[in-house]
PDB file of C-alpha atoms and ligand atoms in Angstrom:
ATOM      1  CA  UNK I   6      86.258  92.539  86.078  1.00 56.00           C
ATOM      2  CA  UNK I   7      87.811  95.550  86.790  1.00 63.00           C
ATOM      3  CA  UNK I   8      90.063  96.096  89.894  1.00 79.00           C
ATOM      4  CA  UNK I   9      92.415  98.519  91.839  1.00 81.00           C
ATOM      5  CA  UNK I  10      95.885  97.681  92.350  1.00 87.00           C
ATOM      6  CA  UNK I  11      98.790  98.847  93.958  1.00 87.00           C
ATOM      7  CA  UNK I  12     102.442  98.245  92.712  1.00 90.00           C
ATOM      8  CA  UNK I  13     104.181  96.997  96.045  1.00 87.00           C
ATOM      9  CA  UNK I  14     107.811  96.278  94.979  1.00 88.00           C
ATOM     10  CA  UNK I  15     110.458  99.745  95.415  1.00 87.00           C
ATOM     11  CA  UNK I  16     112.091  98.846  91.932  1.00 91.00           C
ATOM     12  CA  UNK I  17     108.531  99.200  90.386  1.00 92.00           C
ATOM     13  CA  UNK I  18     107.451  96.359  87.978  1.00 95.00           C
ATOM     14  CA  UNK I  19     107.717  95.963  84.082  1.00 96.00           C
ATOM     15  CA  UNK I  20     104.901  96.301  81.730  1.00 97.00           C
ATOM     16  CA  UNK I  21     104.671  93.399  78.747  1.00 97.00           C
ATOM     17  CA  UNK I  22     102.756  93.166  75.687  1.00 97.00           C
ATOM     18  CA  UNK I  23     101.619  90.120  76.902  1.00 96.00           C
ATOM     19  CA  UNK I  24      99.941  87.295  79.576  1.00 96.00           C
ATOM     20  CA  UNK I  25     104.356  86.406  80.492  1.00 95.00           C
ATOM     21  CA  UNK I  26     107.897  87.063  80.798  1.00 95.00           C
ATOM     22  CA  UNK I  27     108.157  85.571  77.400  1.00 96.00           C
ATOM     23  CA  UNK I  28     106.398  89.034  76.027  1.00 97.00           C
ATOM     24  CA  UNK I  29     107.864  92.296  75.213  1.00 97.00           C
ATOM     25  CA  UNK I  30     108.476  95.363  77.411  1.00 97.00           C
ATOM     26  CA  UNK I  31     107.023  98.188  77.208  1.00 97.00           C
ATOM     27  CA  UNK I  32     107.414 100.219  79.724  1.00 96.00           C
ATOM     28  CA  UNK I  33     107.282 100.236  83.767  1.00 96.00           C
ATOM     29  CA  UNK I  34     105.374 101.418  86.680  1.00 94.00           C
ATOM     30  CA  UNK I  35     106.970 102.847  89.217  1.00 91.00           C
ATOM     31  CA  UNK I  36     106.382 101.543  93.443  1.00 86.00           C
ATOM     32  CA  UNK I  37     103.277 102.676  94.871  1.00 83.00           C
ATOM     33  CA  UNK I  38     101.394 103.043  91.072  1.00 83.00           C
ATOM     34  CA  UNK I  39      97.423 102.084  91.283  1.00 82.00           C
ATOM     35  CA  UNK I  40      96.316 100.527  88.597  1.00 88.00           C
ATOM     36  CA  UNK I  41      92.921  99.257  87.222  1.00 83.00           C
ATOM     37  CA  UNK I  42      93.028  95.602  86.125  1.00 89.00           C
ATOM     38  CA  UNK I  43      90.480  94.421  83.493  1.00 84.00           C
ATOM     39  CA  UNK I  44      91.765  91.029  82.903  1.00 87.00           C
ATOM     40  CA  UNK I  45      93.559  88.094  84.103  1.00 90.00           C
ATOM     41  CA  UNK I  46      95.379  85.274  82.449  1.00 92.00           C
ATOM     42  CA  UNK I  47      98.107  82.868  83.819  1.00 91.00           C
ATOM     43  CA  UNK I  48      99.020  85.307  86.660  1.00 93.00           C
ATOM     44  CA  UNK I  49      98.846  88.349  85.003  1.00 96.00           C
ATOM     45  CA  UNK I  50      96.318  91.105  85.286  1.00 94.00           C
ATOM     46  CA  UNK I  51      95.865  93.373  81.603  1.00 94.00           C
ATOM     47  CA  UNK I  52      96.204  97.454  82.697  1.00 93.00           C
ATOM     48  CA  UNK I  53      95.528 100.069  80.971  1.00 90.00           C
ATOM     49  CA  UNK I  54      99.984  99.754  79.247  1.00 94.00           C
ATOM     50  CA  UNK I  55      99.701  96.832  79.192  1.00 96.00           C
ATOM     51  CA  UNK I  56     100.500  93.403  81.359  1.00 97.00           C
ATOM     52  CA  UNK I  57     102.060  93.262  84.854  1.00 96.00           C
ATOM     53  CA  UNK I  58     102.622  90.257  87.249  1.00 95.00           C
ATOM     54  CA  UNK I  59     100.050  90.173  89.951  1.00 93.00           C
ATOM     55  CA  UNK I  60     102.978  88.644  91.962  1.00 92.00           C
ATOM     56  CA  UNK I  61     103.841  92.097  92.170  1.00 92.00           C
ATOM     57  CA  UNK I  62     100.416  93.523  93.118  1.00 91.00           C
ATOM     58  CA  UNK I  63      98.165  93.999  95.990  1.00 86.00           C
ATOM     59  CA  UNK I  64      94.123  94.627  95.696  1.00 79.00           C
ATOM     60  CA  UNK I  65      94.060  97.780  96.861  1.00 73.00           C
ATOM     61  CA  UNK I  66      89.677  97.273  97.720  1.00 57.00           C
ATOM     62  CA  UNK I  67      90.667  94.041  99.576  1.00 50.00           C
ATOM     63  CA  UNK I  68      93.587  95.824 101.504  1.00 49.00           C
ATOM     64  CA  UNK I  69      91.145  98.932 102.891  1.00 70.00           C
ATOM     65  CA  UNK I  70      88.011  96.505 103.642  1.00 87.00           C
ATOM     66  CA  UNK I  71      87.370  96.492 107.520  1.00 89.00           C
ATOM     67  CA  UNK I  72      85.039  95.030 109.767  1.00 91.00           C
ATOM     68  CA  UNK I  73      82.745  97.103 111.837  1.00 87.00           C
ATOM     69  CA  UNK I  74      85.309  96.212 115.202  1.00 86.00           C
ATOM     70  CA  UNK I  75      88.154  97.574 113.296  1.00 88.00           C
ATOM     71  CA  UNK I  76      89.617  94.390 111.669  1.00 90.00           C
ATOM     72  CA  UNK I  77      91.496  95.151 108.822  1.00 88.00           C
ATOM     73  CA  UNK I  78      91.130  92.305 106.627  1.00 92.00           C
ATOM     74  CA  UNK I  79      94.444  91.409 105.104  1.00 90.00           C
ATOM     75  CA  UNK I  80      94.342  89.894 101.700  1.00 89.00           C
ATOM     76  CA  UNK I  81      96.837  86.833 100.829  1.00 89.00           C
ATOM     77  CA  UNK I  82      95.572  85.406  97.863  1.00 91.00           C
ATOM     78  CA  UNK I  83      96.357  81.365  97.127  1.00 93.00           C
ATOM     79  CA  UNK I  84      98.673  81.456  93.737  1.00 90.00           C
ATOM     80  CA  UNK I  85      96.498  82.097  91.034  1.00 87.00           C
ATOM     81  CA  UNK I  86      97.289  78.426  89.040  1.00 89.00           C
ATOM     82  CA  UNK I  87      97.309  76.110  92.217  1.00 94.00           C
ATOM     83  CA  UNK I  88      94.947  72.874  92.253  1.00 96.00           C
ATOM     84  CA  UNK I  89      93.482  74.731  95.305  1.00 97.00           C
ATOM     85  CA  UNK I  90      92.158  77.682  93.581  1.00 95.00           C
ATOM     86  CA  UNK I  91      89.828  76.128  91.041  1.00 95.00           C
ATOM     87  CA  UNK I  92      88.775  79.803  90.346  1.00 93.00           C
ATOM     88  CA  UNK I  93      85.173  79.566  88.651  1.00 91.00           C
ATOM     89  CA  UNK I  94      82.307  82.621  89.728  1.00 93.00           C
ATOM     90  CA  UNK I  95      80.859  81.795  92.950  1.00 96.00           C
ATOM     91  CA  UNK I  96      77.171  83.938  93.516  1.00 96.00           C
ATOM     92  CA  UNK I  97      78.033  84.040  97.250  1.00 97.00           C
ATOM     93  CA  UNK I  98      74.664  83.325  98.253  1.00 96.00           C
ATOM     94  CA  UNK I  99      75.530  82.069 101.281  1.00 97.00           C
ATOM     95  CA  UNK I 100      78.564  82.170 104.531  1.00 98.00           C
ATOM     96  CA  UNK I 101      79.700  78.737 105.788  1.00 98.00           C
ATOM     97  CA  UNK I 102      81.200  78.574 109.248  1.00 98.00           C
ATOM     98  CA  UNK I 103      83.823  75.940 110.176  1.00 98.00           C
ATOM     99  CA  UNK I 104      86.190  75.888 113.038  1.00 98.00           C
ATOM    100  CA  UNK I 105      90.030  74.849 112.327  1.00 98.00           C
ATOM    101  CA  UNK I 106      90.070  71.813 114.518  1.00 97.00           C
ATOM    102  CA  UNK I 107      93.721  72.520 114.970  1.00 97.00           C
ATOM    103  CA  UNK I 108      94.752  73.046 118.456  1.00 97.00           C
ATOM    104  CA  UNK I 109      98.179  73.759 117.871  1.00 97.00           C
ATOM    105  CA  UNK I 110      99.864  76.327 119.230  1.00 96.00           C
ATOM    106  CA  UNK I 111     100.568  79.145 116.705  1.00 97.00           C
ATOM    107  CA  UNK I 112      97.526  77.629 114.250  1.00 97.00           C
ATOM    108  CA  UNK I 113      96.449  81.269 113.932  1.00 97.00           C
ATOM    109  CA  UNK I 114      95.005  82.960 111.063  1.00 97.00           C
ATOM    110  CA  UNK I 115      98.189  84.024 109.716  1.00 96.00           C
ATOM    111  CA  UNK I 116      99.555  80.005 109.659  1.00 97.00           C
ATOM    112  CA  UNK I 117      96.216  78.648 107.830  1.00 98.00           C
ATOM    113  CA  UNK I 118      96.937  81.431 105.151  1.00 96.00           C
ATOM    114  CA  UNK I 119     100.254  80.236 104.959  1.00 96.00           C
ATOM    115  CA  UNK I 120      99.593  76.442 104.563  1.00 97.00           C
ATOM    116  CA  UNK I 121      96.647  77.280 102.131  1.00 97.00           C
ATOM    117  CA  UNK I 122      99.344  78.359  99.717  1.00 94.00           C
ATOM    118  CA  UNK I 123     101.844  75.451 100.131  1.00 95.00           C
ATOM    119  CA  UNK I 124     102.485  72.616  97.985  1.00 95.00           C
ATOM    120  CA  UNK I 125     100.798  70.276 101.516  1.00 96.00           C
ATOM    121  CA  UNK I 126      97.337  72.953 101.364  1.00 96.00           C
ATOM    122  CA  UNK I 127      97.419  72.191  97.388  1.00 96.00           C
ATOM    123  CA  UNK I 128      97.897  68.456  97.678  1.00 97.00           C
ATOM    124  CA  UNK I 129      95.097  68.307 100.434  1.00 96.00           C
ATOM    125  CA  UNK I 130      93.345  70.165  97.990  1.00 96.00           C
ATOM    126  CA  UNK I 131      91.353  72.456 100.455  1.00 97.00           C
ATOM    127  CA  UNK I 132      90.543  76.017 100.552  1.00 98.00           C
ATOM    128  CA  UNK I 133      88.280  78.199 102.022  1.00 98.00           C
ATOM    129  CA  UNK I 134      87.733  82.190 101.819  1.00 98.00           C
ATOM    130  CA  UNK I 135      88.585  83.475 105.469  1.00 98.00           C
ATOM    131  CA  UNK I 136      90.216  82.521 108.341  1.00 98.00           C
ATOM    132  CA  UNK I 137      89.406  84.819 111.759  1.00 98.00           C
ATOM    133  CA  UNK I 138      91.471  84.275 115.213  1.00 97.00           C
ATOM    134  CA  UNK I 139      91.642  86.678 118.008  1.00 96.00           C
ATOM    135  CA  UNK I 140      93.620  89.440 116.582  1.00 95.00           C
ATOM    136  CA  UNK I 141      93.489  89.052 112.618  1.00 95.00           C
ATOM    137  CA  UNK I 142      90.773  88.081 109.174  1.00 97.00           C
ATOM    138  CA  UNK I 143      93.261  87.037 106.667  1.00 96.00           C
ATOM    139  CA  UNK I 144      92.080  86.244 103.460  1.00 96.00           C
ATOM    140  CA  UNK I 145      92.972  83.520 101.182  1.00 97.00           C
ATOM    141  CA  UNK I 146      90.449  83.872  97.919  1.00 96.00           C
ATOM    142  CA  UNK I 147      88.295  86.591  96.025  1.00 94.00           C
ATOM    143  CA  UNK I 148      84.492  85.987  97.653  1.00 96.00           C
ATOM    144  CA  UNK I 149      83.796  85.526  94.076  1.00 94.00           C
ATOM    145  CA  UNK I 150      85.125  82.399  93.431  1.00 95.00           C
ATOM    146  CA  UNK I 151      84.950  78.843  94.009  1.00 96.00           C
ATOM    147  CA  UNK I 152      86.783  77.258  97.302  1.00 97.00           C
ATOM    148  CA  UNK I 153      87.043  73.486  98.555  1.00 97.00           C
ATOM    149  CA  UNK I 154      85.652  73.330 102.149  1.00 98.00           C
ATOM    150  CA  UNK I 155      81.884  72.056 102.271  1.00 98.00           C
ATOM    151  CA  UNK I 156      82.995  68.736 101.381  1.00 97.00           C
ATOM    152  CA  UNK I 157      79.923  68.709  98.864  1.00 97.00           C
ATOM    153  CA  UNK I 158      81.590  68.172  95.724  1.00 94.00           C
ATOM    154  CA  UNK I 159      83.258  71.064  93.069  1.00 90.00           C
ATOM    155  CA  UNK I 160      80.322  71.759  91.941  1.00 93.00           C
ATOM    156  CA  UNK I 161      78.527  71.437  95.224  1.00 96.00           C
ATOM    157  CA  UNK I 162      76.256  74.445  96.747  1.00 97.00           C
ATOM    158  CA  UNK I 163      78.686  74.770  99.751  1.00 98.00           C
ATOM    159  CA  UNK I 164      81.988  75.141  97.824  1.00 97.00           C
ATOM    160  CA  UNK I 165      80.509  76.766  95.011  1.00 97.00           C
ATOM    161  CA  UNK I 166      77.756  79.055  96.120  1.00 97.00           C
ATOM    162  CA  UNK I 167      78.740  79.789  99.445  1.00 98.00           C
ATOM    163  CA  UNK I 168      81.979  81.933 100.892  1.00 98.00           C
ATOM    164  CA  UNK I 169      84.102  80.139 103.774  1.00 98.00           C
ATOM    165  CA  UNK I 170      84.984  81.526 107.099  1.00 98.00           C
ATOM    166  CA  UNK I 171      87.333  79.290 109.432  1.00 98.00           C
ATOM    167  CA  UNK I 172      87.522  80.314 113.176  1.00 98.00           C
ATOM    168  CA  UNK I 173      90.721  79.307 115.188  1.00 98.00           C
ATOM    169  CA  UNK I 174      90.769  77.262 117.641  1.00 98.00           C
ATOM    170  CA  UNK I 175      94.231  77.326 118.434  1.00 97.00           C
ATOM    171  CA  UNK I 176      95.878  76.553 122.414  1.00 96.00           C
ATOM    172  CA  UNK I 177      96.901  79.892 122.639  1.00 96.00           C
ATOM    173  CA  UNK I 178      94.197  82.531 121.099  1.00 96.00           C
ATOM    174  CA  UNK I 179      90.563  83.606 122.935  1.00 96.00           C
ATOM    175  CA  UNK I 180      88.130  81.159 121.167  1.00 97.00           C
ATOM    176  CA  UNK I 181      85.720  83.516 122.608  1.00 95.00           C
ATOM    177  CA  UNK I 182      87.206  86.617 120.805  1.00 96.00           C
ATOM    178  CA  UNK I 183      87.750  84.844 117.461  1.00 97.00           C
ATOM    179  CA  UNK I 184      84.001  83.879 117.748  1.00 97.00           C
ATOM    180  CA  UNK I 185      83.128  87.516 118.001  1.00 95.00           C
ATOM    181  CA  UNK I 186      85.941  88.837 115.666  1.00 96.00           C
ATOM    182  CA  UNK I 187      83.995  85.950 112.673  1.00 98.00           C
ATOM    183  CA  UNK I 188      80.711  87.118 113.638  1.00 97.00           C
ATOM    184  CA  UNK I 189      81.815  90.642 112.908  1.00 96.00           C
ATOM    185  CA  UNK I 190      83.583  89.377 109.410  1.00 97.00           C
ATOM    186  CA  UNK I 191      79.990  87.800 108.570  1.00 97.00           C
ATOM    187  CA  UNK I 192      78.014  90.937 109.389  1.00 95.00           C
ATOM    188  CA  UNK I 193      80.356  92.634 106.703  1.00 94.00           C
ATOM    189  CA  UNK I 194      79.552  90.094 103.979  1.00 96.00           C
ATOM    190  CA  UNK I 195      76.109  89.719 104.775  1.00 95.00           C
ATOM    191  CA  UNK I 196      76.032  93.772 104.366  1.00 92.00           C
ATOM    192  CA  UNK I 197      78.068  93.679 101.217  1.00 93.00           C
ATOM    193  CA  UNK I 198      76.612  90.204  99.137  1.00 94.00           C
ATOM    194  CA  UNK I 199      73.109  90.949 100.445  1.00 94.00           C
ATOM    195  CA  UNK I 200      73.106  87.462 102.024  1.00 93.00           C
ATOM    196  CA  UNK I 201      70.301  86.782 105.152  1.00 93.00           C
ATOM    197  CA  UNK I 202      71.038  85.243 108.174  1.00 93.00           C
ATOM    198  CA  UNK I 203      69.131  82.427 107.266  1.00 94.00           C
ATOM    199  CA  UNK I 204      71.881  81.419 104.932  1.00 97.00           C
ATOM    200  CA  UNK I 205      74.877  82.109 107.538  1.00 97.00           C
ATOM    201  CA  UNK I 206      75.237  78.056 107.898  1.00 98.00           C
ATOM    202  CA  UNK I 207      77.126  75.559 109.630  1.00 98.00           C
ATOM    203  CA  UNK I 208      79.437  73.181 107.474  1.00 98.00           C
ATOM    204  CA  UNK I 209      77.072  70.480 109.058  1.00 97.00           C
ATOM    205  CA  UNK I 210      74.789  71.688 106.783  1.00 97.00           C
ATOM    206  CA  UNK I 211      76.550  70.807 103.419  1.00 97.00           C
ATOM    207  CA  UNK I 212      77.821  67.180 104.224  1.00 97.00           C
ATOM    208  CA  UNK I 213      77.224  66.273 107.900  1.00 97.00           C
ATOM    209  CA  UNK I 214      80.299  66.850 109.514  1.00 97.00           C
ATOM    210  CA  UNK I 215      80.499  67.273 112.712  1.00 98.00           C
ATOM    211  CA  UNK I 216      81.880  71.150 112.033  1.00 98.00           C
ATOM    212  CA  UNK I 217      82.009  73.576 113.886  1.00 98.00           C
ATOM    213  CA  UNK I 218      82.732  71.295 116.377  1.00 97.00           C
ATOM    214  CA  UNK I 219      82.833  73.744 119.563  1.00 97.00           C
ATOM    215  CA  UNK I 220      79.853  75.387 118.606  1.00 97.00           C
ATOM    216  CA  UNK I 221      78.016  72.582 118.244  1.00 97.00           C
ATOM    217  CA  UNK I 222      78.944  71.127 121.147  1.00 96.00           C
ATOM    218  CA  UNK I 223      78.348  73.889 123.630  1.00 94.00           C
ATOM    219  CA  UNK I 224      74.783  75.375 124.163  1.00 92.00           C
ATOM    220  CA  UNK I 225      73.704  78.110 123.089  1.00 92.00           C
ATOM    221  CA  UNK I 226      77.067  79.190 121.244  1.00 95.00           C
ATOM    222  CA  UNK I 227      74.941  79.017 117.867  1.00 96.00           C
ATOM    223  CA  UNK I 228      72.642  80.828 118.487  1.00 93.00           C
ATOM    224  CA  UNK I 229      74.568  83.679 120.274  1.00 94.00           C
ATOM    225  CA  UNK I 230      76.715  83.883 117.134  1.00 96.00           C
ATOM    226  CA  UNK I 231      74.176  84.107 114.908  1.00 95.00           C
ATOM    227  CA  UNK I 232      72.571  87.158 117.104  1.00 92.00           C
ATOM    228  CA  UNK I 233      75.735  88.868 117.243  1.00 92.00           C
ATOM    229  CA  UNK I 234      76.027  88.682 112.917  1.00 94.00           C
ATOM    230  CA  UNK I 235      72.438  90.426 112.795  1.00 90.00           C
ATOM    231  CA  UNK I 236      73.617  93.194 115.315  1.00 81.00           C
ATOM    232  CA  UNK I 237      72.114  91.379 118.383  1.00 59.00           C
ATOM    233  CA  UNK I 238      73.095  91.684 121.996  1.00 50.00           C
ATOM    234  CA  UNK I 239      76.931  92.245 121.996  1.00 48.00           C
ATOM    235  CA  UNK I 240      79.403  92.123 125.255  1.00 44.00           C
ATOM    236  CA  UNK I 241      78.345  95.708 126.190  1.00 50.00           C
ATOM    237  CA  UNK I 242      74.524  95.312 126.213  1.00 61.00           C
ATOM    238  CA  UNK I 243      75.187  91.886 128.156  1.00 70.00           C
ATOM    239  CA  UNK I 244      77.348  93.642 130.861  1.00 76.00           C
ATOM    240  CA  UNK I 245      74.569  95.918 131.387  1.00 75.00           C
ATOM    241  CA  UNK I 246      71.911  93.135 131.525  1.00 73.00           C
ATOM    242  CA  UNK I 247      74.220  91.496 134.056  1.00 81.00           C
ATOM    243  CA  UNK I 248      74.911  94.505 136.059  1.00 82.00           C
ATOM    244  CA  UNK I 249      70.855  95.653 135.998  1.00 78.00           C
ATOM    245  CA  UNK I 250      69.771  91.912 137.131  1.00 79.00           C
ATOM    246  CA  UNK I 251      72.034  90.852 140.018  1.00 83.00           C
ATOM    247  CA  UNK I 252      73.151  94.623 140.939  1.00 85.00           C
ATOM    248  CA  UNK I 253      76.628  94.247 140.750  1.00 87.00           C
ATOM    249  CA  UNK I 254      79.373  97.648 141.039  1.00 88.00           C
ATOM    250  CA  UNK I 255      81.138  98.959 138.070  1.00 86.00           C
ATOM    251  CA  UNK I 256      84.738  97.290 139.787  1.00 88.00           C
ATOM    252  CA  UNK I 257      83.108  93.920 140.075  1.00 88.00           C
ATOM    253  CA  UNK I 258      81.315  94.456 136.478  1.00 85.00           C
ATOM    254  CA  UNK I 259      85.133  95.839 135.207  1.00 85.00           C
ATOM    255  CA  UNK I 260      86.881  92.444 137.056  1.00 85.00           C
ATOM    256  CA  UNK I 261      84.060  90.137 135.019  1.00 85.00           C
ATOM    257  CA  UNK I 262      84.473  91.543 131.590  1.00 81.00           C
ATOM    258  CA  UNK I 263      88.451  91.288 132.187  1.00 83.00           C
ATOM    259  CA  UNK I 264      88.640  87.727 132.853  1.00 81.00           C
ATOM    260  CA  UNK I 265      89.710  85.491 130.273  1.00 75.00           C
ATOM    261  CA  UNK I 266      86.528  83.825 129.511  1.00 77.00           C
ATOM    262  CA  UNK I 267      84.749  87.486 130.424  1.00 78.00           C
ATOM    263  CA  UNK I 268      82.207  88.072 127.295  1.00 77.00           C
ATOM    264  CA  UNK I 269      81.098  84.381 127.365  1.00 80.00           C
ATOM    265  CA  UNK I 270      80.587  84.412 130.963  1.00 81.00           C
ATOM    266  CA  UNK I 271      78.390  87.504 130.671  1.00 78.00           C
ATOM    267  CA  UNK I 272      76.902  86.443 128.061  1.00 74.00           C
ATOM    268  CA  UNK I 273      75.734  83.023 129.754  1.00 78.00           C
ATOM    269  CA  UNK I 274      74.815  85.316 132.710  1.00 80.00           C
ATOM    270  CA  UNK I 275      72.836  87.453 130.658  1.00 72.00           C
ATOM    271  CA  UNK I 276      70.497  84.914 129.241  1.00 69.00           C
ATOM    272  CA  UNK I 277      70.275  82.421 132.422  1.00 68.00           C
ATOM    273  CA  UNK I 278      66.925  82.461 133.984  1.00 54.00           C
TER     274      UNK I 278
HETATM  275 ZN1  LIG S  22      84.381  72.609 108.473  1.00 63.72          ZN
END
């Protein structure tokens, strides 16, 4: 491996001879330092002086990745060490898609990330990759490595050959937005693991559960998603289908696409016969 980091605390952070606190310093880098890490053990990533505590690090590649809607996708890594991140080297030869199935207010992506890394997310002894709502992609493991989600088994294709995307469904986000703001997220991956669309996959497909339960439940929502990952018809190209087929005015096209529900809507309006 070999990765860029950024030194994130404003005291800096000590350099050891080795893997622990136990080793001896050798120097420091000072706040705002990038360094290349070529190893990792117990925590700690090796650079070029020596060892550092990734506690004190961010991935500077994860922090600048974006999605094509202007996402920034914000990295907060599960503790290296918890019973939750089994590590291993996952191929990521495929993108499972799973809603929450937490309704809760507040159950955005932000509070998954959060319970991911808790000593409850580490006893349940899930993980996944990504979790999308209607304003934020945090991210809660490397794509490269293995993640508990499928419900296939550790060594099962969904947990360890495919990379785990979670889409709110929280009281109080846009399901409709987080929809489009995952289906952006996938189009990334696909782009940067090389993965068709044939493998962008329900978690049905692994073990049978009945996940992603909106989607599956509601016509058509599949299939739309799937089009919008390969580039397909997207909320502007529907509003002109719309407009085009039952001659509507800009104002009353404007009033559709700003109600709630407004992309879905046009969308459903836009393939109706
Ligand atoms: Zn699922």
């Amino acid at each position: 491996m070999s990765e860029a980091y950024q030194v994130t605390p404003s005291v800096g952070v000590n350099i050891r001879s080795g893997p622990g606190t136990g080793y001896s310093k050798v120097g420091a880098y000072a706040q705002g330092t990038v360094v290349t890490v070529t190893a990792t053990r117990d925590g700690w990533g090796q650079t070029e002086k020596g060892w550092v505590s990734l506690d004190y690090l961010e991935a500077v590649e994860a922090a600048q990745r974006v999605t094509d809607n202007g996402l920034r996708i914000q990295a907060r890594y599960i503790d290296a060490g918890r019973k939750n991140r089994p590590g291993g080297v996952n191929p990521c030869g495929y993108i499972t898609i799973h809603e929450t199935g937490n309704a809760a207010r507040g159950a955005d992506a932000a509070a998954h990330g959060s319970y991911l890394n808790s000593a409850a997310g580490e006893a349940a002894l899930v993980s996944w990759h990504y979790t999308v709502d209607d304003h934020a992609i945090v991210q809660h493991l490397p794509d490269g490595e293995t993640a508990y989600h499928a419900g296939d088994g550790p060594k099962g294709t969904g947990n360890a050959r495919s990379i785990g995307v979670e889409i709110c469904v929280n009281a109080d986000g846009d399901f409709a937005k987080a929809r489009e703001n995952a289906a952006w997220l996938v189009r990334l991956l696909m782009e940067e693991h090389g993965i068709p669309i044939g493998h962008v996959v329900q978690h049905n497909h692994w073990n049978g559960k009945d996940c992603p339960y909106t989607i599956r439940h509601t016509s058509g929502t599949w299939e739309a998603f799937l089009a919008l990952c390969e580039g397909g018809p997207c909320a502007k190209t529907n509003r002109q289908a719309v407009q085009a087929r039952f001659g509507l005015s800009e104002e009353t096209m404007d009033y559709l696409e700003a109600y709630r529900y407004g992309a879905d809507l046009l969308q459903k309006l836009a393939a109706a016969n």
